[in-house]
Amino acid sequence: MKNLYVAIAALVLSPIALAEQPVDKRVPADPKGEVQVSTVSGLVSIDAWDRDEVQVTGTLGDDVERLDVETDRERRHTLIKVVAKKNSGRHHGDDIDAQLSIRVPAGSRLDVNTVSADVSVNGVRGEQRLQTVSGEISSDIAADVEAKSVSGSVVLRGDNKPAVVTVTTVSGDAQVLRAAGEIVANSVSGALNLEVDQITRARARTTSGDLQIHGTLKKDARVDAETISGEINLDFKETVNAEFEIESFSGEIDNCFGQKAQTTHKYGPGSELNFKQGDGSARVRVQSLSGDIRVCGK
Amino acid sequence: MNSERTTSGNGDGDAVLRAVGQLPQSIEPRRDLWPAIARGLDQPASTRRARFEVSWSFAAAAAVGCLALGALLGYTIMHQRTTPGLTTDPNIAASNQPTVQQASFGNYAALGPEYERARAALVIDLAERLDRLPPVTRLKVEKNLAEIQRAVTEINAALEQAPGDSLLQELLMNAYQDELSLLAHLNQTTGSLPART
């Protein structure tokens, strides 16, 4: 009987193994060129290396017609595109899965679009534009990064060097670690957890997701944080020199700098808190409909 | 990787989409909010450089911006026709007293028909494109559209308690902006997907 199960398992699994097409392609590339990736399903893992070429290895599902890896004459633009077979993707269960491991020159700029594929980027120093519908995004921040996800989570890791980071999610959570400079983050129901040092400008908004910003403010920094029903937690690590404008229609305001919120409506629940901390050179504006707000720092 | 091809959420989705289509189309700005909207819509493109091709997201955001601008212009025209007082009640108007604006969907449905048509087209297009998404993703999108709709409803309810509250007006405007941005984003991201059967 045991042998029968093994035989059945082998019969079931063997077409999957046979369906995978291995790929290994390599093209020359400018060390600071743009690499564009487009795929529908699977995994895209991009790693930097010190060669002036782009290499793509991995496996393609049975419903993938081909993998295009092309570069222009100047080698400044490399296109990596998974092309599905005609009519594939029209039925659930189509095997258009592509597991791609891509190596690019470290200074490359990235433009990645996927649908049901996770995106992982390591060591790339150029600008990045990463977009996926239902996959997860994970990347380092070395230059400006724009990451968009509909239902997957986003994790961006910086090294405290200034950059412009833009994160947009719908339901996925976003976590930004060790960023610096400017950040723009939006989410509907996903939580935003932003760790940004030397903030010059931060603008974050959620509908129902919680929002946390941890970091330090540069002189003349501008922070705008807004939510409808999520909670907002701002925690500044170093001495704060900022003017605060905090307002909530029905949420509670908790301020560990000491000042107490004032009621804004005689008969309603609204409250606001305006105060200056230090020389007030930066400006922090926080507002919510029903979400609680907490501001803390030195 | 998310495996999102196993369940279907289309039943609730149609109801949600119908509900989205019935959303109120306007708000009551007390000042020109367009510059803030424009900044918000342009923000995602701030990390792009000219080296990247002009993206659909930028085009979509611009289109959304035009819609929003049209909305505000439409509202302004309506506003000018009814100012002062914003009420059509002749008894109140004749009293020469400050009138209280009702923060209801009715009062906020003062935008022009062009805006409503354009937005309706965006929602119809969205329904077609949502069909191309993996079912679980589609369900999440629908839930989040409903989440924004719930936020709009909550803000409007709050406006009934506190008419003219500038915080609520700003939150409402931003909620509409979020909805339009999400619709445009979905149109863009699903544009290249094959239709499902």
Short mmCIF file of C-alpha atoms in Angstrom, two decimals:
data_model
loop_
_atom_site.label_atom_id
_atom_site.label_comp_id
_atom_site.label_asym_id
_atom_site.label_seq_id
_atom_site.Cartn_x
_atom_site.Cartn_y
_atom_site.Cartn_z
CA MET A 1 0.00 0.00 0.00
CA LYS A 2 2.82 2.36 0.89
CA ASN A 3 4.36 1.80 -2.53
CA LEU A 4 1.05 2.71 -4.12
CA TYR A 5 1.05 6.09 -2.33
CA VAL A 6 4.61 6.70 -3.44
CA ALA A 7 3.67 5.85 -7.02
CA ILE A 8 0.63 8.14 -6.91
CA ALA A 9 2.73 10.95 -5.45
CA ALA A 10 5.32 10.46 -8.15
CA LEU A 11 2.65 10.58 -10.84
CA VAL A 12 1.16 13.74 -9.37
CA LEU A 13 4.44 15.53 -8.80
CA SER A 14 6.35 14.50 -11.90
CA PRO A 15 4.50 16.80 -14.34
CA ILE A 16 5.29 19.75 -12.07
CA ALA A 17 8.95 18.91 -12.08
CA LEU A 18 8.91 18.38 -15.81
CA ALA A 19 6.99 21.60 -16.36
CA GLU A 20 9.74 23.76 -14.95
CA GLN A 21 12.00 25.19 -17.61
CA PRO A 22 15.41 26.25 -16.34
CA VAL A 23 16.73 29.57 -17.64
CA ASP A 24 20.16 31.13 -17.61
CA LYS A 25 20.62 34.30 -19.65
CA ARG A 26 23.21 37.02 -19.49
CA VAL A 27 23.57 40.36 -21.30
CA PRO A 28 26.11 43.19 -21.03
CA ALA A 29 24.85 46.25 -19.16
CA ASP A 30 25.90 49.77 -18.27
CA PRO A 31 27.03 49.94 -14.61
CA LYS A 32 24.49 52.72 -14.03
CA GLY A 33 21.87 51.62 -16.50
CA GLU A 34 18.22 50.89 -15.97
CA VAL A 35 16.93 47.37 -15.49
CA GLN A 36 13.24 46.86 -16.09
CA VAL A 37 11.53 43.69 -14.91
CA SER A 38 8.00 42.59 -15.69
CA THR A 39 6.47 39.31 -14.58
CA VAL A 40 3.12 37.92 -13.58
CA SER A 41 3.57 35.25 -10.95
CA GLY A 42 6.32 33.79 -8.81
CA LEU A 43 9.37 35.43 -7.32
CA VAL A 44 11.82 38.10 -8.40
CA SER A 45 15.04 38.21 -6.42
CA ILE A 46 17.48 40.92 -7.49
CA ASP A 47 21.02 41.10 -6.15
CA ALA A 48 23.79 43.54 -6.96
CA TRP A 49 27.14 42.36 -8.19
CA ASP A 50 30.32 44.02 -9.43
CA ARG A 51 30.08 42.96 -13.09
CA ASP A 52 28.85 45.11 -15.97
CA GLU A 53 26.25 42.61 -17.02
CA VAL A 54 22.80 41.38 -16.09
CA GLN A 55 22.27 37.71 -15.41
CA VAL A 56 18.92 35.98 -15.10
CA THR A 57 18.64 32.44 -13.78
CA GLY A 58 15.75 30.44 -12.43
CA THR A 59 12.81 28.39 -13.61
CA LEU A 60 9.72 29.09 -15.68
CA GLY A 61 6.33 27.42 -15.35
CA ASP A 62 4.78 25.39 -18.14
CA ASP A 63 2.47 28.22 -19.22
CA VAL A 64 5.33 30.64 -19.71
CA GLU A 65 6.08 30.97 -23.38
CA ARG A 66 9.46 32.61 -23.02
CA LEU A 67 11.67 34.90 -21.03
CA ASP A 68 12.90 37.99 -22.85
CA VAL A 69 16.19 39.47 -21.69
CA GLU A 70 17.10 42.33 -23.97
CA THR A 71 19.41 45.32 -23.86
CA ASP A 72 19.64 48.36 -26.10
CA ARG A 73 22.65 49.26 -28.18
CA GLU A 74 24.10 51.57 -25.52
CA ARG A 75 23.44 48.89 -22.88
CA ARG A 76 21.74 51.49 -20.73
CA HIS A 77 18.40 49.79 -20.66
CA THR A 78 17.86 46.12 -19.97
CA LEU A 79 14.41 44.59 -20.23
CA ILE A 80 13.55 41.35 -18.49
CA LYS A 81 10.06 40.21 -19.31
CA VAL A 82 8.20 36.97 -18.68
CA VAL A 83 5.85 36.32 -21.58
CA ALA A 84 2.94 34.01 -20.83
CA LYS A 85 1.51 31.66 -23.41
CA LYS A 86 -1.48 32.94 -25.30
CA ASN A 87 -4.66 32.57 -23.23
CA SER A 88 -2.73 31.56 -20.13
CA GLY A 89 -3.73 33.45 -17.02
CA ARG A 90 -7.36 33.17 -18.06
CA HIS A 91 -7.93 30.19 -15.84
CA HIS A 92 -7.07 29.77 -12.19
CA GLY A 93 -4.32 27.23 -11.85
CA ASP A 94 -2.43 28.17 -14.97
CA ASP A 95 1.24 27.56 -14.38
CA ILE A 96 2.74 30.89 -15.35
CA ASP A 97 4.97 30.89 -12.31
CA ALA A 98 8.47 32.28 -12.85
CA GLN A 99 11.15 32.03 -10.19
CA LEU A 100 13.79 34.54 -11.24
CA SER A 101 17.14 35.27 -9.67
CA ILE A 102 18.58 38.39 -11.26
CA ARG A 103 22.00 39.91 -10.82
CA VAL A 104 22.55 43.50 -11.85
CA PRO A 105 25.41 46.02 -11.68
CA ALA A 106 25.29 47.59 -8.22
CA GLY A 107 24.67 51.08 -9.60
CA SER A 108 21.65 50.06 -11.64
CA ARG A 109 18.29 51.74 -11.50
CA LEU A 110 15.37 49.37 -11.14
CA ASP A 111 11.84 49.46 -12.50
CA VAL A 112 10.01 46.32 -11.41
CA ASN A 113 6.37 45.43 -12.04
CA THR A 114 4.82 42.18 -10.86
CA VAL A 115 1.33 40.89 -10.20
CA SER A 116 1.42 37.85 -7.93
CA ALA A 117 5.13 37.80 -7.39
CA ASP A 118 7.24 38.77 -4.41
CA VAL A 119 10.06 41.21 -5.06
CA SER A 120 13.30 41.10 -3.12
CA VAL A 121 16.18 43.52 -3.79
CA ASN A 122 19.58 43.43 -2.14
CA GLY A 123 22.55 45.75 -2.52
CA VAL A 124 21.36 47.83 -5.46
CA ARG A 125 22.48 51.45 -5.13
CA GLY A 126 20.45 53.12 -7.86
CA GLU A 127 16.93 54.48 -7.74
CA GLN A 128 14.17 51.93 -7.50
CA ARG A 129 10.59 51.81 -8.57
CA LEU A 130 8.98 48.62 -7.29
CA GLN A 131 5.37 47.82 -7.87
CA THR A 132 3.34 44.69 -7.23
CA VAL A 133 -0.33 43.90 -6.99
CA SER A 134 -0.38 41.02 -4.53
CA GLY A 135 3.24 40.26 -3.86
CA GLU A 136 5.46 41.41 -1.05
CA ILE A 137 8.26 43.91 -1.51
CA SER A 138 11.54 43.87 0.35
CA SER A 139 14.44 46.13 -0.54
CA ASP A 140 17.39 48.18 0.60
CA ILE A 141 17.30 51.95 0.40
CA ALA A 142 20.43 53.44 -1.10
CA ALA A 143 18.81 56.09 -3.31
CA ASP A 144 15.28 57.27 -3.94
CA VAL A 145 12.77 54.43 -3.72
CA GLU A 146 9.14 54.24 -4.72
CA ALA A 147 7.34 51.07 -3.58
CA LYS A 148 3.70 50.32 -4.27
CA SER A 149 1.76 47.27 -3.22
CA VAL A 150 -1.94 46.55 -3.23
CA SER A 151 -2.21 43.60 -0.88
CA GLY A 152 1.33 42.62 -0.03
CA SER A 153 3.54 44.04 2.67
CA VAL A 154 6.48 46.37 2.04
CA VAL A 155 9.76 46.36 3.94
CA LEU A 156 12.43 48.93 3.06
CA ARG A 157 15.77 49.04 4.83
CA GLY A 158 18.00 52.09 4.70
CA ASP A 159 21.37 53.00 6.15
CA ASN A 160 20.48 56.46 7.46
CA LYS A 161 21.56 58.20 4.26
CA PRO A 162 19.18 60.84 2.90
CA ALA A 163 16.80 59.70 0.18
CA VAL A 164 13.24 60.19 -0.92
CA VAL A 165 11.16 57.18 0.05
CA THR A 166 7.62 56.80 -1.22
CA VAL A 167 5.52 53.91 0.03
CA THR A 168 1.95 53.19 -0.99
CA THR A 169 -0.02 50.19 0.16
CA VAL A 170 -3.70 49.36 0.22
CA SER A 171 -4.07 46.54 2.71
CA GLY A 172 -0.49 45.52 3.23
CA ASP A 173 1.64 46.77 6.11
CA ALA A 174 4.68 48.91 5.35
CA GLN A 175 7.82 49.03 7.41
CA VAL A 176 10.61 51.49 6.67
CA LEU A 177 13.77 51.05 8.67
CA ARG A 178 16.75 53.38 9.07
CA ALA A 179 15.58 55.79 6.40
CA ALA A 180 16.60 59.45 6.38
CA GLY A 181 15.43 62.61 4.68
CA GLU A 182 12.04 62.62 3.03
CA ILE A 183 9.27 60.08 3.24
CA VAL A 184 5.78 59.91 1.79
CA ALA A 185 3.63 57.01 2.95
CA ASN A 186 -0.01 56.17 2.30
CA SER A 187 -2.14 53.22 3.25
CA VAL A 188 -5.80 52.38 3.52
CA SER A 189 -5.96 49.56 6.07
CA GLY A 190 -2.34 48.59 6.29
CA ALA A 191 -0.18 49.77 9.17
CA LEU A 192 2.70 52.16 8.52
CA ASN A 193 5.77 51.84 10.68
CA LEU A 194 8.29 54.46 9.67
CA GLU A 195 11.73 54.87 11.20
CA VAL A 196 13.27 57.99 9.72
CA ASP A 197 16.21 60.01 10.95
CA GLN A 198 16.97 63.61 10.08
CA ILE A 199 13.52 64.09 8.66
CA THR A 200 13.26 66.98 6.24
CA ARG A 201 9.74 66.14 5.22
CA ALA A 202 7.40 63.35 6.23
CA ARG A 203 3.88 62.99 5.00
CA ALA A 204 1.95 59.92 6.08
CA ARG A 205 -1.70 59.09 5.88
CA THR A 206 -3.88 56.08 6.58
CA THR A 207 -7.59 55.43 6.55
CA SER A 208 -7.83 52.76 9.24
CA GLY A 209 -4.29 51.50 9.55
CA ASP A 210 -2.12 52.51 12.49
CA LEU A 211 0.70 54.94 11.85
CA GLN A 212 3.98 55.14 13.71
CA ILE A 213 6.84 57.49 13.01
CA HIS A 214 10.05 57.14 14.98
CA GLY A 215 13.00 59.37 14.28
CA THR A 216 14.65 62.75 14.50
CA LEU A 217 13.75 66.10 13.01
CA LYS A 218 16.02 68.34 11.01
CA LYS A 219 15.74 72.05 11.46
CA ASP A 220 12.79 73.32 9.42
CA ALA A 221 11.44 69.81 9.01
CA ARG A 222 7.81 69.41 8.11
CA VAL A 223 5.78 66.45 9.33
CA ASP A 224 2.16 65.80 8.37
CA ALA A 225 0.47 62.74 9.81
CA GLU A 226 -3.18 61.95 9.31
CA THR A 227 -5.58 59.10 9.89
CA ILE A 228 -9.30 58.55 9.99
CA SER A 229 -9.63 55.77 12.54
CA GLY A 230 -6.14 54.37 12.99
CA GLU A 231 -3.86 55.31 15.84
CA ILE A 232 -0.98 57.72 15.35
CA ASN A 233 2.17 57.43 17.39
CA LEU A 234 4.99 59.92 16.87
CA ASP A 235 8.11 59.26 18.84
CA PHE A 236 11.08 61.59 18.39
CA LYS A 237 14.39 60.35 19.68
CA GLU A 238 16.47 63.46 20.12
CA THR A 239 15.82 66.97 21.40
CA VAL A 240 12.80 68.32 19.58
CA ASN A 241 12.59 71.85 18.21
CA ALA A 242 9.20 72.02 16.64
CA GLU A 243 5.84 73.65 16.62
CA PHE A 244 3.05 71.13 17.06
CA GLU A 245 -0.49 71.38 15.73
CA ILE A 246 -2.51 68.37 16.81
CA GLU A 247 -6.21 67.97 16.31
CA SER A 248 -8.68 65.11 16.54
CA PHE A 249 -12.42 65.13 16.11
CA SER A 250 -13.12 62.35 18.58
CA GLY A 251 -9.83 60.63 19.31
CA GLU A 252 -7.74 61.18 22.40
CA ILE A 253 -4.53 63.18 22.35
CA ASP A 254 -1.69 62.05 24.56
CA ASN A 255 1.36 64.27 24.75
CA CYS A 256 4.35 63.32 26.82
CA PHE A 257 5.90 66.77 26.40
CA GLY A 258 3.44 67.80 29.09
CA GLN A 259 0.93 70.16 27.52
CA LYS A 260 -2.69 69.08 27.69
CA ALA A 261 -5.13 69.02 24.82
CA GLN A 262 -8.01 71.49 24.81
CA THR A 263 -11.61 70.76 23.91
CA THR A 264 -12.52 72.38 20.62
CA HIS A 265 -16.28 71.98 20.71
CA LYS A 266 -18.38 73.01 23.67
CA TYR A 267 -20.63 70.00 23.36
CA GLY A 268 -18.58 67.72 21.18
CA PRO A 269 -15.65 65.42 21.69
CA GLY A 270 -13.12 67.31 19.59
CA SER A 271 -9.76 68.28 21.00
CA GLU A 272 -6.66 70.07 19.86
CA LEU A 273 -3.21 70.76 21.13
CA ASN A 274 -0.90 73.47 19.85
CA PHE A 275 2.46 74.07 21.44
CA LYS A 276 6.05 74.94 20.72
CA GLN A 277 8.91 72.75 21.82
CA GLY A 278 12.43 74.17 21.84
CA ASP A 279 12.95 76.85 19.21
CA GLY A 280 9.98 75.59 17.19
CA SER A 281 11.90 75.52 13.93
CA ALA A 282 10.24 72.38 12.60
CA ARG A 283 6.53 71.95 12.16
CA VAL A 284 4.56 68.86 13.10
CA ARG A 285 0.92 68.63 12.13
CA VAL A 286 -1.17 65.65 13.22
CA GLN A 287 -4.87 65.08 12.74
CA SER A 288 -7.43 62.34 12.98
CA LEU A 289 -11.13 61.74 12.92
CA SER A 290 -11.48 59.11 15.63
CA GLY A 291 -8.00 57.70 15.93
CA ASP A 292 -6.03 58.33 19.09
CA ILE A 293 -2.88 60.41 18.79
CA ARG A 294 0.24 60.10 20.89
CA VAL A 295 3.24 62.39 20.59
CA CYS A 296 6.41 61.78 22.51
CA GLY A 297 10.05 62.84 22.52
CA LYS A 298 12.78 64.59 24.44
CA MET B 1 4.64 34.62 -2.24
CA ASN B 2 0.98 35.09 -1.76
CA SER B 3 -1.09 32.28 -3.20
CA GLU B 4 -4.29 34.06 -4.06
CA ARG B 5 -6.05 31.91 -6.57
CA THR B 6 -8.17 29.72 -4.39
CA THR B 7 -11.23 31.61 -3.28
CA SER B 8 -13.68 33.93 -4.88
CA GLY B 9 -14.91 37.18 -3.44
CA ASN B 10 -17.02 38.37 -6.33
CA GLY B 11 -20.34 38.09 -4.51
CA ASP B 12 -19.60 40.77 -1.97
CA GLY B 13 -17.60 42.64 -4.54
CA ASP B 14 -20.47 43.49 -6.81
CA ALA B 15 -22.36 44.94 -3.89
CA VAL B 16 -19.32 46.92 -2.86
CA LEU B 17 -18.81 48.22 -6.37
CA ARG B 18 -22.43 49.23 -6.59
CA ALA B 19 -22.05 50.98 -3.26
CA VAL B 20 -18.89 52.69 -4.47
CA GLY B 21 -20.78 53.87 -7.51
CA GLN B 22 -23.34 55.48 -5.23
CA LEU B 23 -20.77 57.43 -3.26
CA PRO B 24 -21.39 61.13 -2.84
CA GLN B 25 -19.52 63.12 -5.40
CA SER B 26 -18.69 66.35 -3.69
CA ILE B 27 -17.58 68.17 -0.61
CA GLU B 28 -17.84 71.66 0.70
CA PRO B 29 -14.44 73.36 0.52
CA ARG B 30 -14.13 76.58 2.45
CA ARG B 31 -10.92 77.46 0.79
CA ASP B 32 -8.99 76.44 -2.30
CA LEU B 33 -7.77 72.97 -1.50
CA TRP B 34 -6.53 72.20 -4.96
CA PRO B 35 -2.84 73.01 -4.32
CA ALA B 36 -2.75 70.46 -1.52
CA ILE B 37 -4.47 67.89 -3.69
CA ALA B 38 -2.07 68.50 -6.52
CA ARG B 39 0.87 68.08 -4.18
CA GLY B 40 -0.60 64.87 -2.86
CA LEU B 41 -1.22 63.46 -6.29
CA ASP B 42 2.24 64.37 -7.45
CA GLN B 43 4.01 62.90 -4.46
CA PRO B 44 4.31 59.29 -5.69
CA ALA B 45 6.03 60.53 -8.80
CA SER B 46 8.59 62.49 -6.85
CA THR B 47 11.10 59.69 -6.84
CA ARG B 48 10.89 59.22 -10.54
CA ARG B 49 13.41 60.75 -12.85
CA ALA B 50 13.09 61.71 -16.44
CA ARG B 51 15.12 58.65 -17.30
CA PHE B 52 12.14 56.50 -16.48
CA GLU B 53 9.43 56.38 -19.03
CA VAL B 54 6.36 58.46 -18.36
CA SER B 55 4.26 56.04 -16.33
CA TRP B 56 0.63 55.18 -16.36
CA SER B 57 0.51 56.08 -12.69
CA PHE B 58 1.55 59.62 -13.46
CA ALA B 59 -0.95 59.85 -16.27
CA ALA B 60 -3.64 58.35 -14.08
CA ALA B 61 -2.80 60.70 -11.24
CA ALA B 62 -2.98 63.61 -13.64
CA ALA B 63 -6.33 62.37 -14.85
CA VAL B 64 -7.54 62.07 -11.29
CA GLY B 65 -6.26 65.54 -10.65
CA CYS B 66 -8.23 66.85 -13.59
CA LEU B 67 -11.31 65.12 -12.24
CA ALA B 68 -10.80 66.60 -8.82
CA LEU B 69 -10.18 70.03 -10.29
CA GLY B 70 -13.32 69.63 -12.35
CA ALA B 71 -15.12 68.69 -9.21
CA LEU B 72 -13.98 71.78 -7.41
CA LEU B 73 -14.76 74.01 -10.36
CA GLY B 74 -18.15 72.39 -10.64
CA TYR B 75 -18.72 72.93 -7.00
CA THR B 76 -17.59 76.51 -7.22
CA ILE B 77 -20.13 77.23 -9.93
CA MET B 78 -22.85 75.65 -7.86
CA HIS B 79 -21.63 77.51 -4.82
CA GLN B 80 -21.74 80.85 -6.57
CA ARG B 81 -25.29 80.18 -7.62
CA THR B 82 -26.43 79.55 -4.08
CA THR B 83 -24.30 81.95 -2.09
CA PRO B 84 -24.99 83.45 0.38
CA GLY B 85 -26.47 80.96 2.72
CA LEU B 86 -26.24 77.78 0.70
CA THR B 87 -29.80 77.00 1.61
CA THR B 88 -32.75 76.83 -0.67
CA ASP B 89 -35.19 77.33 2.12
CA PRO B 90 -36.75 80.75 1.39
CA ASN B 91 -37.82 81.20 5.00
CA ILE B 92 -34.30 80.86 6.22
CA ALA B 93 -32.86 82.93 3.40
CA ALA B 94 -35.31 85.69 4.03
CA SER B 95 -34.47 85.83 7.70
CA ASN B 96 -31.05 87.30 6.86
CA GLN B 97 -29.55 85.21 9.64
CA PRO B 98 -26.50 83.01 9.27
CA THR B 99 -27.73 79.75 7.88
CA VAL B 100 -26.61 76.35 9.01
CA GLN B 101 -25.40 74.17 6.25
CA GLN B 102 -26.54 70.59 6.40
CA ALA B 103 -23.57 68.26 6.24
CA SER B 104 -25.45 65.62 4.40
CA PHE B 105 -24.80 63.80 1.18
CA GLY B 106 -27.53 65.89 -0.38
CA ASN B 107 -25.76 69.14 0.24
CA TYR B 108 -22.50 67.63 -0.80
CA ALA B 109 -23.83 66.33 -4.09
CA ALA B 110 -23.36 69.73 -5.65
CA LEU B 111 -20.68 68.80 -8.13
CA GLY B 112 -21.13 69.07 -11.84
CA PRO B 113 -22.49 66.22 -13.95
CA GLU B 114 -19.26 65.98 -15.91
CA TYR B 115 -17.41 65.01 -12.77
CA GLU B 116 -20.01 62.43 -11.90
CA ARG B 117 -19.90 60.93 -15.39
CA ALA B 118 -16.11 60.81 -15.40
CA ARG B 119 -15.99 59.16 -12.03
CA ALA B 120 -18.69 56.68 -12.94
CA ALA B 121 -16.64 55.70 -15.98
CA LEU B 122 -13.64 55.15 -13.75
CA VAL B 123 -15.64 52.87 -11.49
CA ILE B 124 -17.05 50.90 -14.44
CA ASP B 125 -13.57 50.47 -15.80
CA LEU B 126 -12.45 49.36 -12.38
CA ALA B 127 -15.06 46.61 -12.26
CA GLU B 128 -13.77 45.16 -15.49
CA ARG B 129 -10.19 45.29 -14.32
CA LEU B 130 -10.87 43.91 -10.87
CA ASP B 131 -12.01 40.74 -12.59
CA ARG B 132 -8.44 40.27 -13.72
CA LEU B 133 -7.07 40.20 -10.19
CA PRO B 134 -6.49 37.05 -8.20
CA PRO B 135 -9.69 36.51 -6.19
CA VAL B 136 -8.15 37.10 -2.77
CA THR B 137 -6.54 40.31 -3.96
CA ARG B 138 -9.80 41.43 -5.47
CA LEU B 139 -11.52 40.80 -2.15
CA LYS B 140 -8.91 42.89 -0.34
CA VAL B 141 -9.29 45.72 -2.81
CA GLU B 142 -13.05 45.68 -2.42
CA LYS B 143 -12.79 45.67 1.35
CA ASN B 144 -10.45 48.64 1.24
CA LEU B 145 -12.68 50.59 -1.11
CA ALA B 146 -15.45 49.88 1.37
CA GLU B 147 -13.12 51.06 4.14
CA ILE B 148 -12.68 54.42 2.43
CA GLN B 149 -16.41 54.62 1.86
CA ARG B 150 -16.97 53.94 5.55
CA ALA B 151 -14.52 56.72 6.38
CA VAL B 152 -16.37 59.14 4.12
CA THR B 153 -19.65 58.18 5.78
CA GLU B 154 -18.14 58.69 9.24
CA ILE B 155 -16.75 62.09 8.33
CA ASN B 156 -20.06 63.20 6.87
CA ALA B 157 -21.81 62.02 10.01
CA ALA B 158 -19.33 64.05 12.03
CA LEU B 159 -19.95 67.05 9.81
CA GLU B 160 -23.59 66.88 10.72
CA GLN B 161 -22.51 67.33 14.33
CA ALA B 162 -20.02 70.06 13.53
CA PRO B 163 -20.93 71.83 10.31
CA GLY B 164 -18.12 73.87 8.89
CA ASP B 165 -15.43 72.10 10.90
CA SER B 166 -12.28 72.67 8.87
CA LEU B 167 -10.61 69.50 10.17
CA LEU B 168 -13.51 67.38 8.97
CA GLN B 169 -13.58 69.13 5.63
CA GLU B 170 -9.93 68.47 5.12
CA LEU B 171 -10.27 64.84 6.17
CA LEU B 172 -13.20 64.43 3.80
CA MET B 173 -11.30 65.95 0.92
CA ASN B 174 -8.35 63.70 1.63
CA ALA B 175 -10.58 60.64 1.84
CA TYR B 176 -12.02 61.42 -1.59
CA GLN B 177 -8.50 61.97 -2.86
CA ASP B 178 -7.45 58.62 -1.44
CA GLU B 179 -10.36 56.90 -3.12
CA LEU B 180 -9.66 58.48 -6.49
CA SER B 181 -5.95 57.72 -6.19
CA LEU B 182 -6.74 54.11 -5.36
CA LEU B 183 -9.10 53.79 -8.30
CA ALA B 184 -6.50 55.26 -10.63
CA HIS B 185 -3.77 53.06 -9.17
CA LEU B 186 -5.88 49.95 -9.67
CA ASN B 187 -6.69 50.92 -13.22
CA GLN B 188 -3.02 51.32 -13.91
CA THR B 189 -1.75 48.18 -12.19
CA THR B 190 -4.40 45.89 -13.61
CA GLY B 191 -4.17 47.29 -17.11
CA SER B 192 -1.66 44.76 -18.32
CA LEU B 193 -3.34 41.72 -16.80
CA PRO B 194 -5.17 39.21 -18.96
CA ALA B 195 -8.91 38.85 -18.46
CA ARG B 196 -9.94 35.84 -16.39
CA THR B 197 -12.59 33.30 -17.27
#
